[in-house]
């Protein structure tokens, strides 16, 4: 039996990505848990923003809405959604965390519809929300998600939120700000980045107990596997303790894992 | 260069011409007179079938539930609305089958709580004309309208289907040559907002997240405001830096305590998560949902009755004041 | 269509490319650390010859006089600056012969008080490179920069010499076909602001008119803030809706009571009209003016000495606190 | 001897233009005195704005700066200059009051330079300030100024602030908002409007004791004089009393007249 479940593993690994002093824009659930864990461990100087207008609150517990009371609890500023998006557009925000029903090899996300008829979709999802703006405007887009071949698709039914679009230089060619884009995908199997030229998804590290077979079997597109991939360093006791006792004591998120 | 530029194919549901809105604003009575009224009168007077509606707040935070219920009770039809983080409000308008078109940035979901199966049914029916946007794009569309300009250039949406199904247009920056997305001003016919404090003239203060309420009020032809608390104008004049919405934009003011119920009111009360869960649950069964709506909306003569049926002031005072422990600020507590 | 479009012939003194500013902002340290320093150190560290400077406030209201005096004392040269209601600040920078280029919306005047003959001498010398704008245009240029977009379309300046001598460009609206003036983002190298309250990290509150300080702080590469009062961060967290400038934009914080002297500080003290009249008077005589500057700026080791020489705290407490009767708000007074 | 001086006459006549319930954006001096007089007489519901950010203050005395403490004294809102200009741009502001060193027959104003070399002007004035924005964006531009042939010129040295530009439809052709433009010029000689088609300055009413000769002698361009011009109704005792005792008791403005 492992010392942690998949959710705990993904959150811990994601939290390590956030360096002290960085600025991160989060949503509810895994993203805010990740940011809180980082802030309570190695990154006390992390600035946390919420798209509804909350800036650097002293989060008492995890918000259930990106705009609920907690997101401005003793915050340093409470403002509009436009101003938060403008901070992103001005280059102030290092990381955003996003998810979606589908992701492709260039990190493009679908959270709009399933089906091939836009006017009468098989399944309607919420749509972009702030995701398109955040992925367009923040420096680095993070995705934390369980991996499966249903979610990792060759071609999303709808390209809601930009990753590297059609790969290569297509993202900047489309007009999106320079040097931005998907950074890491953290799943229950491994950590992925993107090939510096082609911008295809690429294995960076494999979680303990997982195999390259798992990587391939749980994706409908081919994930690049370079020679030099690493093994993921396991969550430490300290990380797990903080996550379980301070970040998510009622197991709202980690209970799902 | 322009042969390289794409236009979104989504329909624009509202006028973009700022001169038309200017002409409307010019004729609007901007005198400082009392706008105090009732929810019933406000909906009767200011919401008509076919209107395009914008709702303030953030889906489940600071939402004008009393007025939305009245819109449903009166059977308003063929509305348009802006799905700018539209969560419980989208769920409500879907329950009432009030609309036939939507600028969608965030619809059918209730954030971490899950998806509304009834709202999805409505949006999957093929009967709703939908145009896609991002939250930022809709915020900036309201801002362009508030600023009195026909569009704002932005750097998101580019390269995606969200753009392709939007009403935005690609353009080149006249200074840098960079490709930008131009998003058109959005002028709703009527805005429905809930705030912390307002005076009888419509000067409003908001605590915590403002979302887009400031711009929506300025962008809309008519504005209905419900307020947790009606205050004397003296309270407004005491702190002019706190006025988010100025009186001349507002047409109706109604005091509705707990008016964001079952949503959260920052610094005042928290959301009723039990009741919101019940909403999501009963929506899955058509008959149960019908009965639920009958009980909670159609048979209620007003918002107070809805509150009573769901625990009333007692539950409000107890359960919801608990949520007030997440203060904006936090008066007595050192860091 | 584009053959019908005019471009202003004025020079742009600053970069317009938002990606260059984004790259700068990305590298800027955004950690919440103390920025407490002295006026001397702030000017030494953050203002260099040739920099483009934006000054907050409204000419004679909430102006950062201590830092401007230090800029003059240190003999900073070849600055650029934005004449966005630049009254006493323009008079000061002209006295120090600190600049060689200017985005001019309002310069050389002190509103109802009259015109600065020395500032006029400077601007009539032919040595200053001037580009014309309106106050609105400069406000919107800061706003475009703050928003992270390369330009904003506006509906003023069109058809005038103000446009012809500006750096704006005419464009057609992609939605309505209407002619608009595109004004480019303005990214100053350094902003100098004076506020009512700030904490050591640079979170700032302002009472009364904000003018463009919020956007200037976000638009500028470096920001120096002087504050009437240094407050604990707890005071900021108590009322997050009052934070006008967030800490990550700020590089230096200095507590300077009466820091807007001889200007007005809304709700705190009024302007020293006697002293401002003296400024205007002595400027008319070259020798007298030289002596006046020597006494009031060059020979002063700091801002306190300037205050002392002009009545000191005593005069401040008496004369200027009188002006505090114009409260923002007006605490005890019923309407 | 008259019961009033020129300044008192001009302010009184201008104040009558402002109907109750109108929104007016004013500067210091004559404009704010005019708005205060209107508010204290026939237009208690006048909304007064200042370009620096003050909205609807209870003005204790006349401001010396468009941004001084008085402009937000018990105000209903205190904000940015951009937001005030945006109110104008959105069509919310009925009247603005402007002046200038020179005005031409189409109501164009010069407050930038005198001389024919822009780079080395004979005289440098402040420039547009907010004037260009206000005249472009408010519905009606008012000018209150003493009249002379030096000020009423054929061609201004610099067109700082738009009137009807080159007359006819040229203002709207330039892109300025529909149905806006100069409305009244109030001088020590008469009240002027503009010809509905050609947009040339046109006499509306002549002040008591003044003649058509005065109108013509004090302008370098020809002012249209229609048959039906009126005689200005003199300031009433009540208007003069309020102006002298409440608006400007220290005679800062009316002392100049």
Tab-separated table of C-alpha atoms in Angstrom, chain B:
chain	number	residue	atom	x	y	z
B	1	UNK	CA	-3.088	42.386	-44.719
B	2	UNK	CA	-6.791	42.019	-44.063
B	3	UNK	CA	-7.162	38.780	-46.032
B	4	UNK	CA	-5.361	37.113	-43.121
B	5	UNK	CA	-7.930	38.274	-40.618
B	6	UNK	CA	-10.693	36.032	-39.303
B	7	UNK	CA	-14.097	36.953	-37.981
B	8	UNK	CA	-15.987	34.912	-35.417
B	9	UNK	CA	-19.195	33.461	-36.863
B	10	UNK	CA	-21.305	33.867	-33.711
B	11	UNK	CA	-24.269	36.209	-33.780
B	12	UNK	CA	-24.188	39.551	-31.977
B	13	UNK	CA	-27.423	39.836	-30.005
B	14	UNK	CA	-27.117	43.506	-29.143
B	15	UNK	CA	-26.463	46.827	-30.841
B	16	UNK	CA	-22.770	47.812	-31.086
B	17	UNK	CA	-23.195	51.438	-32.190
B	18	UNK	CA	-22.187	53.740	-29.309
B	19	UNK	CA	-24.092	56.643	-30.849
B	20	UNK	CA	-27.362	54.756	-30.440
B	21	UNK	CA	-26.590	54.175	-26.775
B	22	UNK	CA	-25.477	57.790	-26.355
B	23	UNK	CA	-28.836	58.943	-27.722
B	24	UNK	CA	-30.617	56.676	-25.225
B	25	UNK	CA	-28.495	57.886	-22.304
B	26	UNK	CA	-29.074	61.502	-23.293
B	27	UNK	CA	-32.832	61.064	-22.937
B	28	UNK	CA	-32.647	59.035	-19.726
B	29	UNK	CA	-33.736	61.002	-16.656
B	30	UNK	CA	-30.550	61.605	-14.706
B	31	UNK	CA	-32.160	63.601	-11.926
B	32	UNK	CA	-31.522	62.483	-8.362
B	33	UNK	CA	-34.962	61.143	-7.481
B	34	UNK	CA	-36.052	58.220	-5.326
B	35	UNK	CA	-36.085	54.934	-7.211
B	36	UNK	CA	-37.528	52.929	-4.329
B	37	UNK	CA	-39.972	50.318	-5.542
B	38	UNK	CA	-40.933	46.663	-5.129
B	39	UNK	CA	-39.557	43.624	-6.890
B	40	UNK	CA	-42.902	43.106	-8.617
B	41	UNK	CA	-43.114	46.646	-9.911
B	42	UNK	CA	-39.510	46.711	-11.000
B	43	UNK	CA	-39.895	43.548	-13.088
B	44	UNK	CA	-43.213	44.727	-14.510
B	45	UNK	CA	-41.811	48.097	-15.464
B	46	UNK	CA	-38.278	47.301	-16.559
B	47	UNK	CA	-38.174	43.722	-17.910
B	48	UNK	CA	-40.001	42.904	-21.137
B	49	UNK	CA	-40.182	39.733	-23.198
B	50	UNK	CA	-37.303	39.719	-25.646
B	51	UNK	CA	-35.013	41.909	-23.523
B	52	UNK	CA	-31.317	41.192	-23.262
B	53	UNK	CA	-30.458	40.774	-19.572
B	54	UNK	CA	-27.170	40.978	-17.672
B	55	UNK	CA	-26.991	39.623	-14.135
B	56	UNK	CA	-24.426	40.871	-11.634
B	57	UNK	CA	-22.281	39.019	-9.149
B	58	UNK	CA	-20.432	35.776	-9.697
B	59	UNK	CA	-22.941	33.002	-10.269
B	60	UNK	CA	-23.361	31.920	-6.673
B	61	UNK	CA	-21.959	35.030	-5.040
B	62	UNK	CA	-23.875	38.297	-4.624
B	63	UNK	CA	-26.677	37.321	-7.048
B	64	UNK	CA	-30.070	39.082	-7.345
B	65	UNK	CA	-32.244	36.034	-6.665
B	66	UNK	CA	-35.461	37.862	-5.713
B	67	UNK	CA	-35.687	39.597	-9.085
B	68	UNK	CA	-34.776	36.480	-11.054
B	69	UNK	CA	-37.519	34.497	-9.286
B	70	UNK	CA	-40.015	37.234	-10.172
B	71	UNK	CA	-38.856	37.132	-13.817
B	72	UNK	CA	-39.601	33.400	-13.781
B	73	UNK	CA	-42.949	33.785	-12.005
B	74	UNK	CA	-44.068	36.338	-14.544
B	75	UNK	CA	-43.147	33.917	-17.312
B	76	UNK	CA	-40.826	36.259	-19.158
B	77	UNK	CA	-39.874	34.725	-22.490
B	78	UNK	CA	-37.344	35.026	-25.290
B	79	UNK	CA	-34.830	36.863	-23.178
B	80	UNK	CA	-31.191	37.063	-24.173
B	81	UNK	CA	-28.566	36.926	-21.460
B	82	UNK	CA	-24.862	37.119	-20.898
B	83	UNK	CA	-23.446	33.954	-19.394
B	84	UNK	CA	-20.673	35.768	-17.530
B	85	UNK	CA	-19.991	33.186	-14.808
B	86	UNK	CA	-23.657	32.373	-14.846
B	87	UNK	CA	-24.092	29.497	-12.397
B	88	UNK	CA	-27.179	29.510	-10.147
B	89	UNK	CA	-28.602	32.374	-12.216
B	90	UNK	CA	-28.230	30.318	-15.422
B	91	UNK	CA	-29.820	27.407	-13.586
B	92	UNK	CA	-32.771	29.628	-12.621
B	93	UNK	CA	-33.304	31.163	-16.060
B	94	UNK	CA	-33.089	27.664	-17.558
B	95	UNK	CA	-35.663	26.380	-15.064
B	96	UNK	CA	-38.025	29.156	-16.151
B	97	UNK	CA	-37.269	28.577	-19.831
B	98	UNK	CA	-36.947	32.336	-20.064
B	99	UNK	CA	-34.384	32.755	-22.826
B	100	UNK	CA	-33.689	31.841	-26.418
B	101	UNK	CA	-30.199	33.289	-26.897
B	102	UNK	CA	-27.056	33.546	-24.828
B	103	UNK	CA	-23.562	35.013	-24.910
B	104	UNK	CA	-21.882	32.097	-23.211
B	105	UNK	CA	-18.625	32.353	-21.286
B	106	UNK	CA	-19.544	30.149	-18.330
B	107	UNK	CA	-22.951	28.445	-18.294
B	108	UNK	CA	-24.688	25.247	-17.066
B	109	UNK	CA	-22.165	24.648	-14.263
B	110	UNK	CA	-22.050	25.521	-10.568
B	111	UNK	CA	-18.256	25.542	-10.258
B	112	UNK	CA	-16.985	22.841	-7.869
B	113	UNK	CA	-20.575	21.791	-7.083
B	114	UNK	CA	-21.186	20.127	-10.450
B	115	UNK	CA	-23.325	20.688	-13.548
B	116	UNK	CA	-27.002	21.548	-13.800
B	117	UNK	CA	-28.675	18.733	-15.739
B	118	UNK	CA	-31.692	20.886	-16.546
B	119	UNK	CA	-29.590	23.796	-17.864
B	120	UNK	CA	-27.723	21.267	-19.983
B	121	UNK	CA	-30.975	19.881	-21.339
B	122	UNK	CA	-31.947	23.383	-22.364
B	123	UNK	CA	-28.609	24.111	-24.031
B	124	UNK	CA	-28.501	20.707	-25.721
B	125	UNK	CA	-32.020	21.132	-27.122
B	126	UNK	CA	-30.870	23.026	-30.204
B	127	UNK	CA	-33.373	25.762	-29.394
B	128	UNK	CA	-30.924	28.236	-27.914
B	129	UNK	CA	-28.865	30.519	-30.096
B	130	UNK	CA	-25.436	30.548	-28.445
B	131	UNK	CA	-22.381	32.717	-29.108
B	132	UNK	CA	-19.142	31.769	-27.348
B	133	UNK	CA	-16.852	34.114	-25.388
B	134	UNK	CA	-14.386	33.918	-22.555
B	135	UNK	CA	-15.092	35.491	-19.153
B	136	UNK	CA	-12.456	38.108	-19.904
B	137	UNK	CA	-14.008	38.886	-23.268
B	138	UNK	CA	-17.452	39.437	-21.746
B	139	UNK	CA	-15.946	41.581	-18.961
B	140	UNK	CA	-14.188	43.662	-21.591
B	141	UNK	CA	-17.330	43.904	-23.728
B	142	UNK	CA	-19.136	45.457	-20.742
B	143	UNK	CA	-16.116	47.690	-20.165
B	144	UNK	CA	-16.095	48.924	-23.773
B	145	UNK	CA	-19.781	49.824	-23.405
B	146	UNK	CA	-19.146	51.544	-20.065
B	147	UNK	CA	-16.253	53.480	-21.619
B	148	UNK	CA	-18.371	54.615	-24.536
B	149	UNK	CA	-16.232	52.960	-27.215
B	150	UNK	CA	-17.475	50.428	-29.790
B	151	UNK	CA	-14.783	47.802	-29.080
B	152	UNK	CA	-11.725	46.910	-27.030
B	153	UNK	CA	-8.742	45.036	-28.471
B	154	UNK	CA	-7.665	42.036	-26.386
B	155	UNK	CA	-4.999	39.350	-26.562
B	156	UNK	CA	-7.015	36.262	-25.639
B	157	UNK	CA	-9.418	34.030	-27.615
B	158	UNK	CA	-7.084	34.103	-30.644
B	159	UNK	CA	-6.508	30.824	-32.472
B	160	UNK	CA	-9.341	28.898	-30.804
B	161	UNK	CA	-12.867	27.653	-31.514
B	162	UNK	CA	-14.002	29.964	-28.732
B	163	UNK	CA	-12.992	32.774	-31.098
B	164	UNK	CA	-14.465	31.025	-34.161
B	165	UNK	CA	-17.888	30.735	-32.504
B	166	UNK	CA	-17.744	34.225	-30.990
B	167	UNK	CA	-18.706	37.567	-32.489
B	168	UNK	CA	-15.152	38.924	-32.150
B	169	UNK	CA	-13.013	40.013	-35.084
B	170	UNK	CA	-9.290	39.736	-35.611
B	171	UNK	CA	-7.483	42.996	-36.311
B	172	UNK	CA	-3.935	44.261	-36.618
B	173	UNK	CA	-2.650	46.763	-34.057
B	174	UNK	CA	-2.096	50.079	-35.867
B	175	UNK	CA	1.091	50.652	-33.838
B	176	UNK	CA	2.767	47.262	-33.481
B	177	UNK	CA	1.212	45.275	-36.322
B	178	UNK	CA	0.377	42.534	-33.825
B	179	UNK	CA	-2.754	40.483	-34.278
B	180	UNK	CA	-5.447	41.253	-31.704
B	181	UNK	CA	-9.032	40.198	-31.050
B	182	UNK	CA	-11.489	43.101	-31.168
B	183	UNK	CA	-14.483	42.495	-28.879
B	184	UNK	CA	-17.576	44.662	-29.397
B	185	UNK	CA	-19.305	46.728	-26.715
B	186	UNK	CA	-22.231	44.937	-25.048
B	187	UNK	CA	-25.242	47.088	-24.099
B	188	UNK	CA	-27.825	45.005	-22.205
B	189	UNK	CA	-31.419	46.215	-22.142
B	190	UNK	CA	-31.591	45.570	-18.443
B	191	UNK	CA	-29.116	44.784	-15.676
B	192	UNK	CA	-30.137	43.017	-12.461
B	193	UNK	CA	-27.711	43.506	-9.574
B	194	UNK	CA	-27.511	42.782	-5.858
B	195	UNK	CA	-25.292	44.967	-3.664
B	196	UNK	CA	-24.403	45.435	-0.008
B	197	UNK	CA	-25.629	49.004	0.411
B	198	UNK	CA	-27.591	51.463	-1.705
B	199	UNK	CA	-29.420	54.712	-1.096
B	200	UNK	CA	-32.839	55.554	-2.527
B	201	UNK	CA	-31.232	57.212	-5.564
B	202	UNK	CA	-29.246	54.126	-6.513
B	203	UNK	CA	-25.746	55.001	-5.309
B	204	UNK	CA	-24.298	51.575	-4.463
B	205	UNK	CA	-21.421	50.132	-2.448
B	206	UNK	CA	-20.089	46.583	-2.784
B	207	UNK	CA	-17.781	44.721	-0.377
B	208	UNK	CA	-15.260	42.232	-1.740
B	209	UNK	CA	-15.247	41.126	-5.350
B	210	UNK	CA	-16.882	43.610	-7.704
B	211	UNK	CA	-16.796	41.184	-10.682
B	212	UNK	CA	-18.240	43.322	-13.526
B	213	UNK	CA	-21.112	45.065	-11.748
B	214	UNK	CA	-19.581	48.533	-12.119
B	215	UNK	CA	-19.295	48.215	-15.887
B	216	UNK	CA	-22.597	46.360	-16.308
B	217	UNK	CA	-24.469	49.204	-14.562
B	218	UNK	CA	-22.906	51.773	-16.865
B	219	UNK	CA	-23.389	49.594	-19.966
B	220	UNK	CA	-27.077	48.831	-19.468
B	221	UNK	CA	-30.087	50.834	-20.570
B	222	UNK	CA	-32.019	50.040	-17.388
B	223	UNK	CA	-30.692	48.885	-14.022
B	224	UNK	CA	-32.576	47.111	-11.220
B	225	UNK	CA	-30.717	46.978	-7.916
B	226	UNK	CA	-31.613	44.914	-4.880
B	227	UNK	CA	-29.661	45.767	-1.763
B	228	UNK	CA	-28.992	43.986	1.507
B	229	UNK	CA	-29.410	47.288	3.250
B	230	UNK	CA	-30.890	50.621	2.294
B	231	UNK	CA	-28.740	53.437	3.651
B	232	UNK	CA	-29.085	57.169	3.947
B	233	UNK	CA	-27.326	59.185	1.245
B	234	UNK	CA	-25.214	60.584	4.047
B	235	UNK	CA	-23.563	57.157	4.317
B	236	UNK	CA	-22.633	57.349	0.652
B	237	UNK	CA	-21.296	60.894	0.938
B	238	UNK	CA	-19.185	59.854	3.934
B	239	UNK	CA	-16.988	57.714	1.705
B	240	UNK	CA	-17.248	58.697	-1.965
B	241	UNK	CA	-14.326	56.393	-2.811
B	242	UNK	CA	-16.563	53.417	-2.016
B	243	UNK	CA	-19.319	54.256	-4.520
B	244	UNK	CA	-19.180	51.547	-7.188
B	245	UNK	CA	-22.404	52.381	-9.028
B	246	UNK	CA	-23.542	56.002	-9.367
B	247	UNK	CA	-27.212	56.905	-9.065
B	248	UNK	CA	-27.906	58.080	-12.594
B	249	UNK	CA	-27.423	54.584	-14.016
B	250	UNK	CA	-30.064	53.073	-11.707
B	251	UNK	CA	-33.829	52.815	-12.319
B	252	UNK	CA	-35.088	50.729	-9.399
B	253	UNK	CA	-33.889	50.142	-5.834
B	254	UNK	CA	-35.377	47.476	-3.561
B	255	UNK	CA	-34.166	46.471	-0.106
B	256	UNK	CA	-33.953	42.654	-0.005
B	257	UNK	CA	-32.129	41.273	3.038
B	258	UNK	CA	-30.555	37.860	2.362
B	259	UNK	CA	-31.194	38.732	-1.264
B	260	UNK	CA	-28.346	36.601	-2.571
B	261	UNK	CA	-29.822	33.445	-0.967
B	262	UNK	CA	-29.029	30.622	-1.631
B	263	UNK	CA	-25.821	32.269	-2.784
B	264	UNK	CA	-23.010	33.777	-0.761
B	265	UNK	CA	-22.901	37.461	0.236
B	266	UNK	CA	-19.256	38.351	0.948
B	267	UNK	CA	-18.726	39.432	4.531
B	268	UNK	CA	-22.404	38.928	5.414
B	269	UNK	CA	-23.604	35.348	4.934
B	270	UNK	CA	-22.430	32.218	3.233
B	271	UNK	CA	-24.152	30.068	0.606
B	272	UNK	CA	-26.693	27.384	1.528
B	273	UNK	CA	-24.808	24.458	0.081
B	274	UNK	CA	-27.487	21.990	1.178
B	275	UNK	CA	-30.151	23.779	-0.797
B	276	UNK	CA	-27.908	24.173	-3.846
B	277	UNK	CA	-27.213	20.424	-3.713
B	278	UNK	CA	-30.933	19.786	-3.613
B	279	UNK	CA	-31.330	21.892	-6.761
B	280	UNK	CA	-28.733	19.811	-8.580
B	281	UNK	CA	-30.285	16.590	-7.370
B	282	UNK	CA	-33.950	17.218	-8.150
B	283	UNK	CA	-33.111	18.494	-11.630
B	284	UNK	CA	-32.297	14.925	-12.598
B	285	UNK	CA	-35.952	13.870	-12.246
B	286	UNK	CA	-38.382	15.843	-14.376
B	287	UNK	CA	-41.396	15.326	-12.116
B	288	UNK	CA	-39.538	16.027	-8.893
B	289	UNK	CA	-38.045	19.138	-10.452
B	290	UNK	CA	-41.466	20.400	-11.488
B	291	UNK	CA	-42.731	20.007	-7.934
B	292	UNK	CA	-39.585	21.612	-6.550
B	293	UNK	CA	-40.024	24.663	-8.780
B	294	UNK	CA	-43.710	24.856	-7.939
B	295	UNK	CA	-42.889	24.853	-4.235
B	296	UNK	CA	-39.883	27.184	-4.321
B	297	UNK	CA	-40.781	29.660	-7.052
B	298	UNK	CA	-44.182	29.486	-8.714
B	299	UNK	CA	-46.272	29.118	-5.567
B	300	UNK	CA	-44.308	31.730	-3.648
B	301	UNK	CA	-45.882	35.152	-3.639
B	302	UNK	CA	-42.488	36.684	-3.064
B	303	UNK	CA	-38.870	36.085	-2.095
B	304	UNK	CA	-39.633	36.089	1.650
B	305	UNK	CA	-41.858	33.076	1.191
B	306	UNK	CA	-39.023	31.240	-0.558
B	307	UNK	CA	-36.745	32.096	2.367
B	308	UNK	CA	-39.371	30.921	4.874
B	309	UNK	CA	-39.789	27.618	3.075
B	310	UNK	CA	-36.074	26.999	3.304
B	311	UNK	CA	-35.460	27.612	6.949
B	312	UNK	CA	-36.415	31.248	7.071
B	313	UNK	CA	-34.680	33.884	9.059
B	314	UNK	CA	-33.834	31.377	11.753
B	315	UNK	CA	-31.744	29.242	9.464
B	316	UNK	CA	-30.390	32.348	7.834
B	317	UNK	CA	-29.325	33.873	11.098
B	318	UNK	CA	-27.726	30.686	12.273
B	319	UNK	CA	-26.308	28.899	9.285
B	320	UNK	CA	-25.513	31.827	7.101
B	321	UNK	CA	-24.142	34.181	9.635
B	322	UNK	CA	-21.590	31.456	10.237
B	323	UNK	CA	-20.259	32.233	6.794
B	324	UNK	CA	-19.800	35.802	7.855
B	325	UNK	CA	-16.733	34.662	9.725
B	326	UNK	CA	-14.988	35.055	6.380
B	327	UNK	CA	-14.904	38.780	6.734
B	328	UNK	CA	-13.833	41.197	4.086
B	329	UNK	CA	-11.034	42.366	6.226
B	330	UNK	CA	-11.493	40.754	9.625
B	331	UNK	CA	-11.967	43.442	12.144
B	332	UNK	CA	-10.419	42.266	15.367
B	333	UNK	CA	-7.932	39.781	14.230
B	334	UNK	CA	-4.243	40.655	13.977
B	335	UNK	CA	-2.409	39.053	11.062
